[in-house]
Every structure is written in structure tokens, then in C-alpha cells.
Amino acid sequence: MEGRLTLSDVEGLAAARMDPYWFAFLQGGAGAERTLAENVGAYGMWRPRQRILCGIESASTHVTVLGHDLGSPVVVAPVAYQRMAHPDGEEGLARAAAAVGSAFCLSTFATASPQDVAAAAPDVVRFLQVYVFRDRSVTRELIAEAVDAGFSAVFLTVDLAVVGARDRERRVTWTFPEESLPSVRRAIAAGATDDALAMMDPALDWAYLEELVASTPVPVVVKGVLDPEDAVLAAEHGAAGIVVSNHGGRQLDGVMPTLEALPAIVDAVGDRLEVLLDGGIRRGTDVAVALALGARAVLAGRLPVWGLAAGGEETARDVLELLREEVSIALHLMGCESPAALSSSCLVPAAR
Amino acid sequence: MEGRLTLSDVEGLAAARMDPYWFAFLQGGAGAERTLAENVGAYGMWRPRQRILCGIESASTHVTVLGHDLGSPVVVAPVAYQRMAHPDGEEGLARAAAAVGSAFCLSTFATASPQDVAAAAPDVVRFLQVYVFRDRSVTRELIAEAVDAGFSAVFLTVDLAVVGARDRERRVTWTFPEESLPSVRRAIAAGATDDALAMMDPALDWAYLEELVASTPVPVVVKGVLDPEDAVLAAEHGAAGIVVSNHGGRQLDGVMPTLEALPAIVDAVGDRLEVLLDGGIRRGTDVAVALALGARAVLAGRLPVWGLAAGGEETARDVLELLREEVSIALHLMGCESPAALSSSCLVPAAR
Amino acid sequence: MEGRLTLSDVEGLAAARMDPYWFAFLQGGAGAERTLAENVGAYGMWRPRQRILCGIESASTHVTVLGHDLGSPVVVAPVAYQRMAHPDGEEGLARAAAAVGSAFCLSTFATASPQDVAAAAPDVVRFLQVYVFRDRSVTRELIAEAVDAGFSAVFLTVDLAVVGARDRERRVTWTFPEESLPSVRRAIAAGATDDALAMMDPALDWAYLEELVASTPVPVVVKGVLDPEDAVLAAEHGAAGIVVSNHGGRQLDGVMPTLEALPAIVDAVGDRLEVLLDGGIRRGTDVAVALALGARAVLAGRLPVWGLAAGGEETARDVLELLREEVSIALHLMGCESPAALSSSCLVPAAR
Amino acid sequence: MEGRLTLSDVEGLAAARMDPYWFAFLQGGAGAERTLAENVGAYGMWRPRQRILCGIESASTHVTVLGHDLGSPVVVAPVAYQRMAHPDGEEGLARAAAAVGSAFCLSTFATASPQDVAAAAPDVVRFLQVYVFRDRSVTRELIAEAVDAGFSAVFLTVDLAVVGARDRERRVTWTFPEESLPSVRRAIAAGATDDALAMMDPALDWAYLEELVASTPVPVVVKGVLDPEDAVLAAEHGAAGIVVSNHGGRQLDGVMPTLEALPAIVDAVGDRLEVLLDGGIRRGTDVAVALALGARAVLAGRLPVWGLAAGGEETARDVLELLREEVSIALHLMGCESPAALSSSCLVPAAR
């Protein structure tokens, strides 16, 4: 590479540098991977409006999420096993997020503990993603540990009652290093993912959400909402926010891409809780479109992890910064001084 | 292959292991193979709705077809000449179906007799597909033989008045082993398929269906309905069920993909007879979509035969079991405890 | 090739056997070749309806065109320079047409004279295509010569006021053998096509059509109508028929594919003159769709010339016969005993 | 190349002959280059109507732009750094434009000064494109210099408040020869583009446009309008014309392709100022479609520069002449004697 890193190239760099087994895990979607592709393609359903001569010196990218002022509207999504992408692991990616003003969400299946992350990136706004095991004490203790370590919200993943049919994962086999998964090491013996997944509770219901909200000292965000009816139920059962998500296309193939699902959900609950979105974020214009349609911020998973895989913390930071810069450029060219100026009137539907 | 079999890979494994002549026969469609492709693509017209926190421990895949409780909603379709895919032949595929609770439908052009199948898989729910020869005694005797061997329904194929224009078959030549086609050996001298096809009656009509229903001690299902008007006629002339089918895209190229045809047919006759569907089934979500639109079960042909070709009875069983598992996963993530909970309100049309 | 010729393979065979210069001439379209591709793709806008149990012994393919009973609804289109495809030339292709009951239309830029064709294929129904030169006597004499040789209609090409921008032709250079173009040898010195084209009249108008109709003892068909307003004008100025045509995508790139233009034209003039269509015919189902939408017959150009190139008269005949057979199969599976039974109610629009 | 140059081939010739760094600069768009591609594809949303027997001897391609009679409706767009494509540079391309009756628009980032261009092509109709630096004297002096050199309009680019995210440019590095950029050499030290870009004013507003119009002795055209609201503002603030443009897809990816934006803009301001368009022009039919939808002329950038790169002034002239000829052919086949005869009734929307 003679020139500089680009967002177009980072996936290829990650592919070249990551262990193929773990790259397959990172990339894969469910079934025929239709939703995986459509999550990306859905941004093409909308066109930002180019506006001119607006007299803007530069556009801010600050947003407020769960009361936190963030310098970038892109939160790092809770991707599992980040140390398999690069030795810098979750700590490195959290530091990268801190450097650009992003928040960082730690996965239950992280290869670093909440304390590790807090120690490495004490200033980053950090959230904890949780899966719920049949033995409820595992999740309870993980949350307590994270809250002690300064994590300020719990993201409850609800779209994994059963694991999706992921052929790329089926094709490969891997073993876990003993030190991995500190967060759930009390729940499972060292061993295969399948063991941990099998211990998860497939039958969570809305009553559980209420219990979790009642017993958790920080806000609870429901991650994995794709249907307006469920968004309303989340609001009614105490969620502080939701993530419009189909688990990155890894669960039920064929479901609506997240961006397509967003407007009806914002209509239904946008005034009652904070609506975030993940899925398919590749460029700053994608972020601008999601925000214009009512998302308060977005989560990006594969893209920053590709950066981590391509060159550790430093490249991850470059990726997050490039993305933030592109959001600023997009806002500027749309005539918006900040995300607050975005609305659906800044977009037009693409002709079909 | 280091890892496990996947539904994405089985077609490639079959291609690598089957005699190219017979693989061309299995794969081919009519004309420019537009309907062949659209049968698969039509599932993309619908999106399953992802629902959350439904409190489901696990989803059942049981359905009732013609009075039989089946553990899987996927019936093995009547594909001809299965021994050309693998020596395990129809007997092996019937045993695979039995192992996962699927029903098995035997082709008139099978390379095993009804008795052979009954002996190999005495517990499988089994149906007989029939073509009608100008010499009606051939079909009559085949039905009698099958009924004696415990076959519990006759599937009358009606979309082959004349054989479609299939270029992949034209390109190759093959000869039949003497022992093949025991079911129709009385009708034809050993020889080319063309001979048998030429002996079939091109001018069947609805009166024939009535006669067949009257003279057959088991239910008659009309296979090859694509038009609501014909579905109504089938109900009026005594059919116990219909298969919405375009012969796997092998007959009249350009006709409607089966999934697209399904809703109007269910509207027209769904309360008068059982509606099944074949064509394009590749994943569990395809099955879930077809059932949500009113099919009682689906037939899959190429997919299980690819399994048979890839590794005989055992791989065919793996394929059918993977498919059944994917149906269960799809139902679970759609918030449905069983196929009975599916309806069109579980889907939304895909944006175009 | 172990097996038999197929309609899918004939283009490739022609590419392999023809002089690349002349193949480029045959294949090319105007501009970005969008209309060239869309002519073929337009058939996908419609779906034939599959009907069953219709009691049809076999389907006839006879149609009546300009008073002639034809055994096939596919007329051989007036393609220039057929001897460059194969030494059998126009005589061979006319004989092939005769063998399957097709009519044959001879190009002004033919490499055989009307008399040559009449002598080689005395029984074929034959039409003459004319371009009009500034020196009107050339066209007048050509028509007289053809009428004397038993040609029973004149097809006046009107969509070549100026030659389209054809890059494939620009890229190559060729020279004409002296013996070519007997029909226009009086008009041009032996030499490049460009000379002949430059001698054509760019400013024909409707008054010319009236004169031509008045002075011609056989019916005049206007070839190159794409707009209903022009179809009405053709009827008003005495045309016996029209060919809905965009010159095979070789003239104004981006214009409507012919099949898309057909219905409005049939609505406008279908009761006043005979409507034919060319463009994109590749399979029997294409023919069936065009006839169902109101074309009395279709013209095919590239397809039979590919056959000629692939193996002379014999392969051209195989191609025309395969196409005729596919029409018969399509009609049979649509439940129509003959082309007369086709109507737009035999089709449904393709979902988009 | 045995044959002649074609518009299909010129991009490939340029790719083969240009320095890869500068070719990447020329080709690239912003983000995922969706708008770059859609600018080209948008012409496919419309179909020219083929008309026949119109009695036209030949079609004129003359248009009037800002009071100038031009022999071709294709203006050469202000592409930066033309000497990097070929030593003939802006002088060569201006001479090529003169030869075919096109106008030539000189970029602020030209590698020739206004005087150089005027000396080389004294008869070409020439316009000056301007970016506005924070130091307003730079732009002021450049305009004065150009007006002195006979440039007859100023095109103010307004869609570059901040530079778009262009990955192809990021990937490469280049250095400027000292002699380049004579037009802005007073503003910047010899050095990287980034320096010059950083000196541009990001916060221009409509008041600036008014000042510019008031202080400029030639008409001011606003280049980079994509929204009808901005078109109205441009008219209200004194623009003599606008260019419907998204900067060749190089600025805000995902915005509307220019042709799609054109009709609403023509509706809004077509009677108040002259509407030009750039983006995606590849063939004469593209020009005809844009003119039929209300553009007075179009600007083409990449296409003539490919010609320049492929063979200097001579090939650039061939490209511009081929394009002009194709416009004439398109008009002729649409039944229009001149651009003035074009209107939206000469088009039909493409079926989708």
C-alpha cells in the first residue's frame, strides 16, 4: 500500500491477516446470507439531498446516547472473541473508540473482562452486552462486575433464542484458548462455543426484561428489535432504548434489513426511548442516513473489527476516525451543522 | 472438508460425485431455465418477521399431511432414477426420510419398485407418483402394486402432457441399465426414456381425474397445479390435495414460480383440499415461508437427491435433518411454537 | 458434442465457426447495446399460464400471414450478407425455412438475388425487404425482379433513415467479394457497405409509402414501427401489415424493446392490418408470448443465421424446427390447441 | 486496433496509456461510488421514442448556450490537471472542442492559464470554473485574468464545501510539477492538492453568490445544483444558469443521479435561467435524453479527457465528434430536425 488506508480496503486487509477460521466466524451470516447482504444494500433505498451555499464552516458529529455526549455517532458493537482478530483484543478496540469519541459495547463472549477493558480505556463510554444463561446467576454476576467497572448500560440481546443456521461456522472447527471468555468462565467449562450456547436460555420473555430492568442499576437497552410491535413492548416493559438489529444477518435469514425496519419503529416508539441501529454500516453516508431516519446513533461491528484485525488498535482507530470524518463530510454537504439538524426531509427515496 | 456438511455445500458435493450425464438430467430446467431460477428466488419476495422474548423453549416441526403426522414438513419429492445418483437409490432415500419423520413419494420412473421401498423403509409414510400411459393398465397395475405395499396416496402428475424443452438433457445421451424402472417395465421395452415418454397419454382431462379418484382406494393428489382455476377444478373433480408445482422448472419455462402462485391458490381452495408445494426449497426459512402462506407441507426434490448423491442414505438423512432443524430454528425466531402458529401475518412482503 | 443441438448452444457454435468480422457485424447493436439486450429480456415481463388436463392430443403451430398458411409462426428475418455466415447463404436458409413451413424474407443487402432464392426454394413463401435509395429506380427494379420471382410481399424498412452508431462494426474493417449484393449491384459500385448506405434516402416520408403501395402489385408491410402513432399512420397510408421492430437493437439504442411496444400497437391497429414482431426471439415460449399479445407471427434473424453459420442449411433447418417444436410444446402446456387459441388471458405479468 | 475508435473503447485506451495515479484521480468517485455508477445508469430510466418516415434530410446539433451558438450540445467540463492525462493538456482539449463546435470550460485547477487556452484556441467559446479560496483575491484575480482572455462566463462550483471521501485518491500519492496550476499559483505554494483544498472557503453562502454576480462582468453559472429548492435560490440570487451536477459522483455518495434530478429542476426554474447538466454522459443518446428533459446543453468530463489521454488533441477531437454525430443520429431517428424539436414527449419512461 503506497497510499493511505481506506474504508474500501479494510475488509480485504482483515481477510488477508486474520486466521481463516475466525474470519469465517466474523463474516458469516445465516442461511443463504440474504439479510447479511441486504443490511448493506438497504442504505441504497435512500438518497441524501445535496444542499449548497449553506455557510457552514464545519459539521459536528456529536450525539447524546443514554445521557453521554459522544464525539462520534458510531458505537462499537459487541462482537465476540475480538482477541482472535488481533492480540490487542477488546482492550485495543476500546482504546480506539475512546480516541475518536465513540462508545464501546463489550460482548458477553468477549476475550477480556469488564475490568480489563475499564483498565485499558478508563475514559471510554462503555456498555455491556448480555446473553442470559439458564443459570441466571452468571448473567447477574457479569452485570455486577461490569457496573463495578464503570459500565453504564446493559444491552440485552433478544434475537438469539436459538442460534441461527450459519454455514460458514459449520464448515470450520476451532478450539478455545483456556484464557478466553473470562466473563462467562464461571458458567462454562473451558471448551467449545456450543457448550456455552447450549447453556443459554431459549425461552426468555417480556417478564424477564421487567425483572432485569428492576434489578439493574444502569439503563437496559433491548438489542435485536426488528418489529414495531416488539418495540412498543420493549418500551412498555421498561427498556431505556432499543437496538434495531437482526444480529448482523446471523440469525433468521430473510428478515428485513435493519434500515428498512427503522422508520416504522421510530414512528412507534421514537418519543418513548432511544432508538439505535446496527447492521450494514460501511461508510459515513450510511450513518447519516440512519440518523436522518431517526436513529440516535448506530453500532458498527464488522467494520471496526476488520480494522483491529488489519493492524490492531491503531488501524481500528483509523477506521473509526475515517468513519467519523465521513459523517462530518456528509453532514456538511447535506447542509447540516450537526446530527441534530438531520431529519427525514434531508433524504429522498431512491427511484426503483 | 474439515467441518460439517452444510446445505450450501451439498449441491457442489453432488456435482463432484455424480455421473455428469445424470447430474445434467437432475439439474436441468426447460428453455432458458428462468423458472428454474425463479422458483428459488421467489422466497426472496417475502420476509419472515423476527419476533423476540416469546418464551418458547423449542419449536416443533410436526405437520399433518393426508392424515399422517409427520415429524418434518418436508416430503421427499418423486425424483426419477435415484439409483443413478447413488447405489442406495430410492430405498436409501426412503430410509433417510423415515429417520427424520419425512414422507417419501416414489416416482413412476423410479429405479426401485414400491415393494422394494416398502421392504427397505417399512415405517416411512409413502406416496406414489403416477404418469398415465396410453395403455391405462400400466398405471392401474402400478397403483395396485403400491397400495398393496402400503403406499397411502397417489400423486397424479398433470403438467407433463408433453415433455418440456430441456437443453441439458438434449446435450447428453445415456442408456438405461436393464434392471431400472421396475415399475414401468411392463409398459416399455428396456430402452431410452423417450420410448416411455412417448407412451404417455398427452390428452388427459378432468374426466380422467374423476375416474382415477373413483377407482383408487387411497387419496389422489393432483401434482402440477399453478393456476387457481385449475385448483378449483381439481377440488371439484375429487382431488384430496394438490401440489402447487411447475415440475421443478422442467416443463414450461417462464411460468410463475410456485411460491408466487401459492397465495391465490390457497385463497381459492385452501378450505377444500390440502395444498402442498414444491420448487426451489433450499433452506428452512423457505419451508417456513411456504407454510406461512398456506402450504400444509412442501416437497423437496433436488436437495435430498444431492444429499443422496453426495454420500448415500447417510448424507441424504443429514440433509433432511439439517433442513428440519432449520425449520425449527426459523419457527423459534419467528415466535411460533409449531407450524400451526404460522400465518401470512408472520411475513411481510420484501421491498422492491 | 456428444448429444444433440440445442437452442442454447447455437450462438456459441456460430461464434466458433464464423469469421470474427462478420460475426461482429451480425451480433452488434447500437450504442451501449441496451436495447439489444432488452429485446431479449422483455419476454421475462410476462409469464405464460400453465394449464392442465386440457385433453389436447397435440398443438398445431399453423398461422396465416398475408393470406399464406404457414406451418410455423416464425418467419426468417431479412438479415444481410448471409453468405458471409456460410456458403449455403440465402438459398440455404430459404430451403431450411421451406422445410419447416416458415416464410423467408430476403434482405436488400442479400448475397443472393430473388431469382437465386426462388430457384433454390421454389415452394417457400417469400418476402422481399427493401431499403430505398436516392435513385428510386434501384428499389423499383429490385421489387419488380422479386415479384417476377414469386415474392409475395414487400417489407419496407423505415427505421434506418440514418445508420445507428454500431461500435462492433466500427472496430472492424472488411471488404466485399465482387459477387456479393447482386440485388443492389446496379446501385453501387463494388465496394464498402458505407457506399451503399450513403446512397440510401434519409428523408423518406409517409407520402413515399403511399406511392410505394400504389405502385407495388403485392402487399407492402412497414418494418420498423415502435410507436402506436406511427402504426396508425402506417394503416392510414395503406400498409397491409407492420413489423414491430427496432432493427434488432441496431439503430437507436435505448428505445423500447419490441415486446414491450407490442400491446399498445395491437390495441391501436390490430383490427386494421397484420401486426408482426421481431427482436429477441430465442425460444418457443418467446414466440408464444408474442402471439398471445397479438402478433400474428414473429420474425427471427440472428437465431436462424446462427444455425446457418453453425452448419449450413441443415443446422439452420434444425434450429427452425426446434423453435417450431418448442412453440408446439408451449401451446400444449398452456392448454391451447393452436395459435388461434392464444390471447393475453393466457399470460400474467411477471411480478417485479 | 484494426478498425476505428469507438466511444466504447476510449475509456480502456485511456486506462492503458495514463499514469495509473492520475487515472485513479480521474476515475474515482466518493464513498462506495454508487452515485458515480448511477449517473451513468440513470439514462436507462428513459427511452427515446423511435419515429419513422419523418422526411428529415439530416438533423442539426446546434444549441444556444449563454447567447453563444454552439455546433455541439456537449460542453467540455472543467476537469482538473488535464496535462497529467496528456502533454497536450487544456490547450489541446480546447482546440478539440473548437474543432467540433463545443464550448470549453477551464478548471481552477487547470495546468494551463486562461491566457494559454485563449492563445491556443482563440475561437473556442470558453468558460472559467472557479473555486473560492478563503483569500478572496485569488478567485477575483483569476476571474479578471480570464475575462481579459475572452472567457465569457464564470461557473461557480458550489458542491465542494468540503472534499468528498474518495478512496481511489486516498490510495495513491503524487507530487505536483512546479509549473502546474498557474491559475492558482498565487494562492498556494507549489505542493500537494490538499494544501490548495484546505485554502478553499467551506462556508460560502448565497450572499457570496450575489456579490460575485455583482462584481463579475460576465454571466455567473452555479455548478453543483441537485435540489429544486437550491435551483430557485440560484435564480433569486442572480445566476444566469445552473449546472445540475453532483461533481461527477465525487462528493456526496448516494445523492441523486443528475438526470433523475433534472426534470424537477427544469420545472422549477427552466423559464428563469439556463439549465445545463453534467454526469454520466457516455453516448449521443444520453445527450438527447438530457436535452429532451429540458437541459440546454450538457457537460462531459471524463469522456473527452479519456480521449485526450488516449491520443492527445486528435483523439479528444475524434471523441467529441463521434459524440456529436451520435447526437445527430439520435435526433434523426427520433424524428427531430434539431435540439429545439426535443421535448419530454419524445421520451417514455422505461418499464421497471
PDB file of N, CA and C in Angstrom, chain C residues 220-272:
ATOM      1  N   VAL C 220     -47.648  -4.310 -49.116  1.00  0.00           N
ATOM      2  CA  VAL C 220     -46.489  -3.645 -48.518  1.00  0.00           C
ATOM      3  C   VAL C 220     -46.630  -3.676 -46.996  1.00  0.00           C
ATOM      4  N   VAL C 221     -45.562  -4.169 -46.358  1.00  0.00           N
ATOM      5  CA  VAL C 221     -45.509  -4.237 -44.891  1.00  0.00           C
ATOM      6  C   VAL C 221     -44.453  -3.219 -44.432  1.00  0.00           C
ATOM      7  N   VAL C 222     -44.790  -2.414 -43.442  1.00  0.00           N
ATOM      8  CA  VAL C 222     -43.844  -1.417 -42.931  1.00  0.00           C
ATOM      9  C   VAL C 222     -43.067  -2.020 -41.772  1.00  0.00           C
ATOM     10  N   LYS C 223     -41.770  -2.133 -41.948  1.00  0.00           N
ATOM     11  CA  LYS C 223     -40.918  -2.784 -40.942  1.00  0.00           C
ATOM     12  C   LYS C 223     -40.131  -1.711 -40.179  1.00  0.00           C
ATOM     13  N   GLY C 224     -40.345  -1.683 -38.850  1.00  0.00           N
ATOM     14  CA  GLY C 224     -39.609  -0.724 -38.040  1.00  0.00           C
ATOM     15  C   GLY C 224     -40.530   0.215 -37.290  1.00  0.00           C
ATOM     16  N   VAL C 225     -41.708  -0.265 -36.954  1.00  0.00           N
ATOM     17  CA  VAL C 225     -42.677   0.538 -36.208  1.00  0.00           C
ATOM     18  C   VAL C 225     -42.506   0.231 -34.718  1.00  0.00           C
ATOM     19  N   LEU C 226     -42.430   1.269 -33.917  1.00  0.00           N
ATOM     20  CA  LEU C 226     -42.269   1.048 -32.478  1.00  0.00           C
ATOM     21  C   LEU C 226     -43.242   1.913 -31.686  1.00  0.00           C
ATOM     22  N   ASP C 227     -43.972   2.745 -32.380  1.00  0.00           N
ATOM     23  CA  ASP C 227     -44.812   3.724 -31.717  1.00  0.00           C
ATOM     24  C   ASP C 227     -46.247   3.593 -32.232  1.00  0.00           C
ATOM     25  N   PRO C 228     -47.224   3.584 -31.339  1.00  0.00           N
ATOM     26  CA  PRO C 228     -48.610   3.432 -31.803  1.00  0.00           C
ATOM     27  C   PRO C 228     -49.013   4.522 -32.788  1.00  0.00           C
ATOM     28  N   GLU C 229     -48.504   5.733 -32.598  1.00  0.00           N
ATOM     29  CA  GLU C 229     -48.881   6.800 -33.545  1.00  0.00           C
ATOM     30  C   GLU C 229     -48.411   6.468 -34.954  1.00  0.00           C
ATOM     31  N   ASP C 230     -47.218   5.910 -35.070  1.00  0.00           N
ATOM     32  CA  ASP C 230     -46.722   5.520 -36.392  1.00  0.00           C
ATOM     33  C   ASP C 230     -47.491   4.324 -36.942  1.00  0.00           C
ATOM     34  N   ALA C 231     -47.924   3.442 -36.055  1.00  0.00           N
ATOM     35  CA  ALA C 231     -48.702   2.292 -36.522  1.00  0.00           C
ATOM     36  C   ALA C 231     -50.000   2.764 -37.162  1.00  0.00           C
ATOM     37  N   VAL C 232     -50.618   3.755 -36.529  1.00  0.00           N
ATOM     38  CA  VAL C 232     -51.867   4.295 -37.097  1.00  0.00           C
ATOM     39  C   VAL C 232     -51.580   4.941 -38.445  1.00  0.00           C
ATOM     40  N   LEU C 233     -50.498   5.686 -38.531  1.00  0.00           N
ATOM     41  CA  LEU C 233     -50.146   6.316 -39.813  1.00  0.00           C
ATOM     42  C   LEU C 233     -49.887   5.265 -40.883  1.00  0.00           C
ATOM     43  N   ALA C 234     -49.242   4.178 -40.502  1.00  0.00           N
ATOM     44  CA  ALA C 234     -48.989   3.111 -41.486  1.00  0.00           C
ATOM     45  C   ALA C 234     -50.302   2.568 -42.022  1.00  0.00           C
ATOM     46  N   ALA C 235     -51.246   2.356 -41.122  1.00  0.00           N
ATOM     47  CA  ALA C 235     -52.549   1.849 -41.569  1.00  0.00           C
ATOM     48  C   ALA C 235     -53.219   2.860 -42.486  1.00  0.00           C
ATOM     49  N   GLU C 236     -53.150   4.116 -42.106  1.00  0.00           N
ATOM     50  CA  GLU C 236     -53.810   5.146 -42.897  1.00  0.00           C
ATOM     51  C   GLU C 236     -53.180   5.324 -44.280  1.00  0.00           C
ATOM     52  N   HIS C 237     -51.904   4.977 -44.400  1.00  0.00           N
ATOM     53  CA  HIS C 237     -51.231   5.150 -45.686  1.00  0.00           C
ATOM     54  C   HIS C 237     -51.120   3.861 -46.475  1.00  0.00           C
ATOM     55  N   GLY C 238     -51.899   2.861 -46.107  1.00  0.00           N
ATOM     56  CA  GLY C 238     -52.054   1.719 -46.999  1.00  0.00           C
ATOM     57  C   GLY C 238     -51.219   0.497 -46.719  1.00  0.00           C
ATOM     58  N   ALA C 239     -50.512   0.460 -45.604  1.00  0.00           N
ATOM     59  CA  ALA C 239     -49.733  -0.742 -45.323  1.00  0.00           C
ATOM     60  C   ALA C 239     -50.658  -1.923 -45.069  1.00  0.00           C
ATOM     61  N   ALA C 240     -50.252  -3.078 -45.564  1.00  0.00           N
ATOM     62  CA  ALA C 240     -51.008  -4.299 -45.318  1.00  0.00           C
ATOM     63  C   ALA C 240     -50.635  -4.898 -43.970  1.00  0.00           C
ATOM     64  N   GLY C 241     -49.481  -4.498 -43.475  1.00  0.00           N
ATOM     65  CA  GLY C 241     -49.025  -5.017 -42.193  1.00  0.00           C
ATOM     66  C   GLY C 241     -47.887  -4.167 -41.689  1.00  0.00           C
ATOM     67  N   ILE C 242     -47.504  -4.410 -40.455  1.00  0.00           N
ATOM     68  CA  ILE C 242     -46.330  -3.751 -39.905  1.00  0.00           C
ATOM     69  C   ILE C 242     -45.495  -4.788 -39.161  1.00  0.00           C
ATOM     70  N   VAL C 243     -44.207  -4.514 -39.071  1.00  0.00           N
ATOM     71  CA  VAL C 243     -43.356  -5.295 -38.186  1.00  0.00           C
ATOM     72  C   VAL C 243     -42.943  -4.373 -37.041  1.00  0.00           C
ATOM     73  N   VAL C 244     -43.365  -4.727 -35.835  1.00  0.00           N
ATOM     74  CA  VAL C 244     -42.898  -4.016 -34.648  1.00  0.00           C
ATOM     75  C   VAL C 244     -41.427  -4.376 -34.497  1.00  0.00           C
ATOM     76  N   SER C 245     -40.572  -3.394 -34.688  1.00  0.00           N
ATOM     77  CA  SER C 245     -39.145  -3.685 -34.792  1.00  0.00           C
ATOM     78  C   SER C 245     -38.325  -2.471 -34.418  1.00  0.00           C
ATOM     79  N   ASN C 246     -37.177  -2.717 -33.790  1.00  0.00           N
ATOM     80  CA  ASN C 246     -36.179  -1.662 -33.605  1.00  0.00           C
ATOM     81  C   ASN C 246     -34.876  -2.052 -34.307  1.00  0.00           C
ATOM     82  N   HIS C 247     -35.033  -2.798 -35.381  1.00  0.00           N
ATOM     83  CA  HIS C 247     -33.889  -3.213 -36.197  1.00  0.00           C
ATOM     84  C   HIS C 247     -32.919  -4.055 -35.352  1.00  0.00           C
ATOM     85  N   GLY C 248     -33.491  -4.896 -34.526  1.00  0.00           N
ATOM     86  CA  GLY C 248     -32.646  -5.774 -33.719  1.00  0.00           C
ATOM     87  C   GLY C 248     -31.722  -5.031 -32.782  1.00  0.00           C
ATOM     88  N   GLY C 249     -32.162  -3.853 -32.333  1.00  0.00           N
ATOM     89  CA  GLY C 249     -31.327  -3.077 -31.406  1.00  0.00           C
ATOM     90  C   GLY C 249     -30.139  -2.418 -32.079  1.00  0.00           C
ATOM     91  N   ARG C 250     -30.163  -2.341 -33.425  1.00  0.00           N
ATOM     92  CA  ARG C 250     -29.013  -1.835 -34.163  1.00  0.00           C
ATOM     93  C   ARG C 250     -29.132  -0.375 -34.558  1.00  0.00           C
ATOM     94  N   GLN C 251     -30.240   0.284 -34.202  1.00  0.00           N
ATOM     95  CA  GLN C 251     -30.415   1.655 -34.676  1.00  0.00           C
ATOM     96  C   GLN C 251     -30.375   2.710 -33.575  1.00  0.00           C
ATOM     97  N   LEU C 252     -31.436   2.857 -32.805  1.00  0.00           N
ATOM     98  CA  LEU C 252     -31.458   3.902 -31.768  1.00  0.00           C
ATOM     99  C   LEU C 252     -31.428   3.216 -30.419  1.00  0.00           C
ATOM    100  N   ASP C 253     -30.260   3.233 -29.793  1.00  0.00           N
ATOM    101  CA  ASP C 253     -30.135   2.482 -28.552  1.00  0.00           C
ATOM    102  C   ASP C 253     -30.978   3.126 -27.465  1.00  0.00           C
ATOM    103  N   GLY C 254     -31.600   2.287 -26.654  1.00  0.00           N
ATOM    104  CA  GLY C 254     -32.401   2.767 -25.545  1.00  0.00           C
ATOM    105  C   GLY C 254     -33.890   2.759 -25.856  1.00  0.00           C
ATOM    106  N   VAL C 255     -34.257   2.573 -27.120  1.00  0.00           N
ATOM    107  CA  VAL C 255     -35.685   2.543 -27.433  1.00  0.00           C
ATOM    108  C   VAL C 255     -36.312   1.304 -26.816  1.00  0.00           C
ATOM    109  N   MET C 256     -37.598   1.349 -26.756  1.00  0.00           N
ATOM    110  CA  MET C 256     -38.388   0.294 -26.149  1.00  0.00           C
ATOM    111  C   MET C 256     -38.109  -1.059 -26.801  1.00  0.00           C
ATOM    112  N   PRO C 257     -37.958  -2.098 -25.994  1.00  0.00           N
ATOM    113  CA  PRO C 257     -37.874  -3.429 -26.606  1.00  0.00           C
ATOM    114  C   PRO C 257     -39.186  -3.732 -27.328  1.00  0.00           C
ATOM    115  N   THR C 258     -39.092  -4.499 -28.370  1.00  0.00           N
ATOM    116  CA  THR C 258     -40.262  -4.665 -29.234  1.00  0.00           C
ATOM    117  C   THR C 258     -41.443  -5.291 -28.501  1.00  0.00           C
ATOM    118  N   LEU C 259     -41.174  -6.282 -27.663  1.00  0.00           N
ATOM    119  CA  LEU C 259     -42.305  -6.928 -26.995  1.00  0.00           C
ATOM    120  C   LEU C 259     -43.048  -5.939 -26.107  1.00  0.00           C
ATOM    121  N   GLU C 260     -42.304  -5.031 -25.492  1.00  0.00           N
ATOM    122  CA  GLU C 260     -42.946  -4.030 -24.636  1.00  0.00           C
ATOM    123  C   GLU C 260     -43.816  -3.081 -25.469  1.00  0.00           C
ATOM    124  N   ALA C 261     -43.387  -2.841 -26.713  1.00  0.00           N
ATOM    125  CA  ALA C 261     -44.147  -1.931 -27.581  1.00  0.00           C
ATOM    126  C   ALA C 261     -45.388  -2.584 -28.165  1.00  0.00           C
ATOM    127  N   LEU C 262     -45.402  -3.900 -28.210  1.00  0.00           N
ATOM    128  CA  LEU C 262     -46.443  -4.614 -28.965  1.00  0.00           C
ATOM    129  C   LEU C 262     -47.875  -4.332 -28.501  1.00  0.00           C
ATOM    130  N   PRO C 263     -48.194  -4.462 -27.204  1.00  0.00           N
ATOM    131  CA  PRO C 263     -49.616  -4.394 -26.837  1.00  0.00           C
ATOM    132  C   PRO C 263     -50.296  -3.087 -27.249  1.00  0.00           C
ATOM    133  N   ALA C 264     -49.639  -1.956 -27.047  1.00  0.00           N
ATOM    134  CA  ALA C 264     -50.285  -0.686 -27.407  1.00  0.00           C
ATOM    135  C   ALA C 264     -50.486  -0.590 -28.912  1.00  0.00           C
ATOM    136  N   ILE C 265     -49.578  -1.164 -29.665  1.00  0.00           N
ATOM    137  CA  ILE C 265     -49.705  -1.138 -31.128  1.00  0.00           C
ATOM    138  C   ILE C 265     -50.845  -2.045 -31.582  1.00  0.00           C
ATOM    139  N   VAL C 266     -50.942  -3.213 -30.975  1.00  0.00           N
ATOM    140  CA  VAL C 266     -52.059  -4.106 -31.315  1.00  0.00           C
ATOM    141  C   VAL C 266     -53.382  -3.441 -30.964  1.00  0.00           C
ATOM    142  N   ASP C 267     -53.418  -2.788 -29.814  1.00  0.00           N
ATOM    143  CA  ASP C 267     -54.649  -2.066 -29.454  1.00  0.00           C
ATOM    144  C   ASP C 267     -54.996  -1.022 -30.511  1.00  0.00           C
ATOM    145  N   ALA C 268     -53.975  -0.342 -31.019  1.00  0.00           N
ATOM    146  CA  ALA C 268     -54.223   0.780 -31.925  1.00  0.00           C
ATOM    147  C   ALA C 268     -54.639   0.329 -33.323  1.00  0.00           C
ATOM    148  N   VAL C 269     -54.009  -0.720 -33.833  1.00  0.00           N
ATOM    149  CA  VAL C 269     -54.222  -1.071 -35.249  1.00  0.00           C
ATOM    150  C   VAL C 269     -54.458  -2.547 -35.504  1.00  0.00           C
ATOM    151  N   GLY C 270     -54.588  -3.325 -34.452  1.00  0.00           N
ATOM    152  CA  GLY C 270     -54.692  -4.778 -34.632  1.00  0.00           C
ATOM    153  C   GLY C 270     -55.853  -5.206 -35.498  1.00  0.00           C
ATOM    154  N   ASP C 271     -56.862  -4.382 -35.584  1.00  0.00           N
ATOM    155  CA  ASP C 271     -58.019  -4.761 -36.405  1.00  0.00           C
ATOM    156  C   ASP C 271     -57.929  -4.179 -37.810  1.00  0.00           C
ATOM    157  N   ARG C 272     -56.845  -3.458 -38.102  1.00  0.00           N
ATOM    158  CA  ARG C 272     -56.765  -2.803 -39.410  1.00  0.00           C
ATOM    159  C   ARG C 272     -55.681  -3.380 -40.297  1.00  0.00           C
TER     160      ARG C 272
END
